[in-house]
Short mmCIF file of C-alpha atoms in Angstrom, two decimals:
data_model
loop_
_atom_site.label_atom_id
_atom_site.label_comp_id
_atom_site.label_asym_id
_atom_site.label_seq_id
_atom_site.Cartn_x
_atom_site.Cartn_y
_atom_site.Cartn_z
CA UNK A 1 18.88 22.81 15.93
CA UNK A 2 20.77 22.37 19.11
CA UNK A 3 23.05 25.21 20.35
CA UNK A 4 27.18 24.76 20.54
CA UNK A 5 26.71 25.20 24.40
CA UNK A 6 24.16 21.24 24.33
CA UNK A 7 26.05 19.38 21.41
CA UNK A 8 29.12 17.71 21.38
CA UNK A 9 31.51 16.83 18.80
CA UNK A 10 32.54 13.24 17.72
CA UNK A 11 35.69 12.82 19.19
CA UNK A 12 34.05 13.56 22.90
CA UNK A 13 30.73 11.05 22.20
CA UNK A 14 33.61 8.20 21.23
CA UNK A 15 35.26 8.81 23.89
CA UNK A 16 32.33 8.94 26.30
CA UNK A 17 30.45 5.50 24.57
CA UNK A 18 33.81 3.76 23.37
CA UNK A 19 32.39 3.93 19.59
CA UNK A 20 35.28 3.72 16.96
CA UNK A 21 35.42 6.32 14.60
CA UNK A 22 34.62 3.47 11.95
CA UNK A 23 31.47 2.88 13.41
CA UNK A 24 29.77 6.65 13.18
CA UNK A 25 30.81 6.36 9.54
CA UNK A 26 29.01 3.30 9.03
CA UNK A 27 26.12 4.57 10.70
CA UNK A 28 26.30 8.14 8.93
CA UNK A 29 26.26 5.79 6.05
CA UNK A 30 23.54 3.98 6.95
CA UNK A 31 21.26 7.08 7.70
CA UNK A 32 22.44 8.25 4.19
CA UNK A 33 21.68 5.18 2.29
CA UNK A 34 17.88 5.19 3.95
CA UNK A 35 17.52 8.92 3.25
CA UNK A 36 17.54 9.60 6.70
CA UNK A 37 20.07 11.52 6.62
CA UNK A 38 21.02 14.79 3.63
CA UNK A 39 24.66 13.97 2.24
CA UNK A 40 25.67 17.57 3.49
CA UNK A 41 24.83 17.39 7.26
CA UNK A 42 27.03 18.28 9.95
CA UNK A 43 27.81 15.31 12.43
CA UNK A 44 26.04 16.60 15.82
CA UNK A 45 25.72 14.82 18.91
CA UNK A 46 23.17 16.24 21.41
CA UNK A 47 23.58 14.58 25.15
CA UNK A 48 20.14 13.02 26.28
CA UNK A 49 19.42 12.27 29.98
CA UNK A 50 19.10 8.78 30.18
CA UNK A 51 19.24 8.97 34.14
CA UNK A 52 15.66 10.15 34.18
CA UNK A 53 14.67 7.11 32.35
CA UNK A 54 15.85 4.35 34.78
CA UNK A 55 13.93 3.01 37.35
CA UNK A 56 10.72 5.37 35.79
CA UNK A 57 7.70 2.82 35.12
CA UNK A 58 6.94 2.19 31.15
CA UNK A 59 3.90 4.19 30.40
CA UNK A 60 1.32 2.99 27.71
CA UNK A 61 -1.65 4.23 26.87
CA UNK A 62 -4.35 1.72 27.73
CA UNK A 63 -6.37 1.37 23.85
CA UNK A 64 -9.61 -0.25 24.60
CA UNK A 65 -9.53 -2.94 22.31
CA UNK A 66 -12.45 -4.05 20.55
CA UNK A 67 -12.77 -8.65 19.98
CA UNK A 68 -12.57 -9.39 16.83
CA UNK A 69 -15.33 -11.19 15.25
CA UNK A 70 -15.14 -14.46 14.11
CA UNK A 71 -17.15 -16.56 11.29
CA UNK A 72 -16.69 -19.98 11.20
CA UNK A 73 -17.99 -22.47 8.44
CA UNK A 74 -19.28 -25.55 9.11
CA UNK A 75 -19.58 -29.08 7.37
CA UNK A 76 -23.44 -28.83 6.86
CA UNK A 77 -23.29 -25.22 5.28
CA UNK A 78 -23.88 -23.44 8.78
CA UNK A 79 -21.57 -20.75 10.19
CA UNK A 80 -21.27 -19.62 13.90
CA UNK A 81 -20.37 -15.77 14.37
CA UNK A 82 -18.83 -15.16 17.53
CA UNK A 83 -15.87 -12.36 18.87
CA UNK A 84 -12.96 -13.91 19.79
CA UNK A 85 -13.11 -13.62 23.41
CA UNK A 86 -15.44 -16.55 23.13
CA UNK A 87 -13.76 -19.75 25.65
CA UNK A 88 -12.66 -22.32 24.00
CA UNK A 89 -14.42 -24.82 25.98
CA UNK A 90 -17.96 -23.05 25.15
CA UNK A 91 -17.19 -23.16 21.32
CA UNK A 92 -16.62 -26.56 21.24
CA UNK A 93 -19.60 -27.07 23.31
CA UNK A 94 -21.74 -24.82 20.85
CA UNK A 95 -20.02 -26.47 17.83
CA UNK A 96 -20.93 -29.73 18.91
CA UNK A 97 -24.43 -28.89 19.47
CA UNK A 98 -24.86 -27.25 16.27
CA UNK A 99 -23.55 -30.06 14.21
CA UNK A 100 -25.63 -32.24 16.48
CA UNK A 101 -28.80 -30.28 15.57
#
C-alpha cells in the first residue's frame, strides 16, 4: 500500500492530467462494475515515472517459436505434411508433382 509521503489525492492528479472529476467516477465505476475494484476502497493515486520510459528501447523476450505443422488433403486421397515455413513456391511445386504422380 503506498505511503501518504508517494500518493496523491484526486484533486492534485486532475489538476496535474486535466481529468474532470466526472471522469475518475466513471472509471471508479468501471473498475467496480468489472470487480476490479472493492466498493469500499479509498481513491489513491501513486505518481509513476514515466520519464524513465521514453526514449528506453521496448524489450521482448525473444520465444523461439516452433512452425506449425501443416496437413493438407488432396483430390486423389493423398495428404502432404509439411511446417509452415515451407515457400510457397516449393509447395506448389511439390503439389503439382504429387497430383502429377
Amino acid at each position: 500500500m503506498p505511503s501518504a509521503s508517494t500518493a496523491c489525492s484526486g484533486q492534485s492528479f486532475r489538476d496535474r492530467h486535466d481529468v474532470s472529476r466526472q471522469q475518475i467516477y466513471a472509471w471508479r465505476h468501471e473498475l467496480k462494475k468489472k470487480g476490479l475494484l472493492p466498493s469500499t476502497a479509498d481513491t489513491v493515486f501513486v505518481p509513476v515515472d514515466t520519464a524513465a520510459m521514453h526514449g528506453a528501447p521496448l524489450v521482448r523476450e525473444e520465444v523461439a517459436r516452433v512452425p506449425a505443422m501443416i496437413e493438407l488433403r488432396l483430390n486423389d486421397g493423398r495428404s502432404l505434411r509439411f511446417d509452415s515455413g515451407v515457400d510457397a513456391a516449393v509447395l506448389t511445386r511439390l503439389i503439382r508433382a504429387v497430383e502429377a504422380a
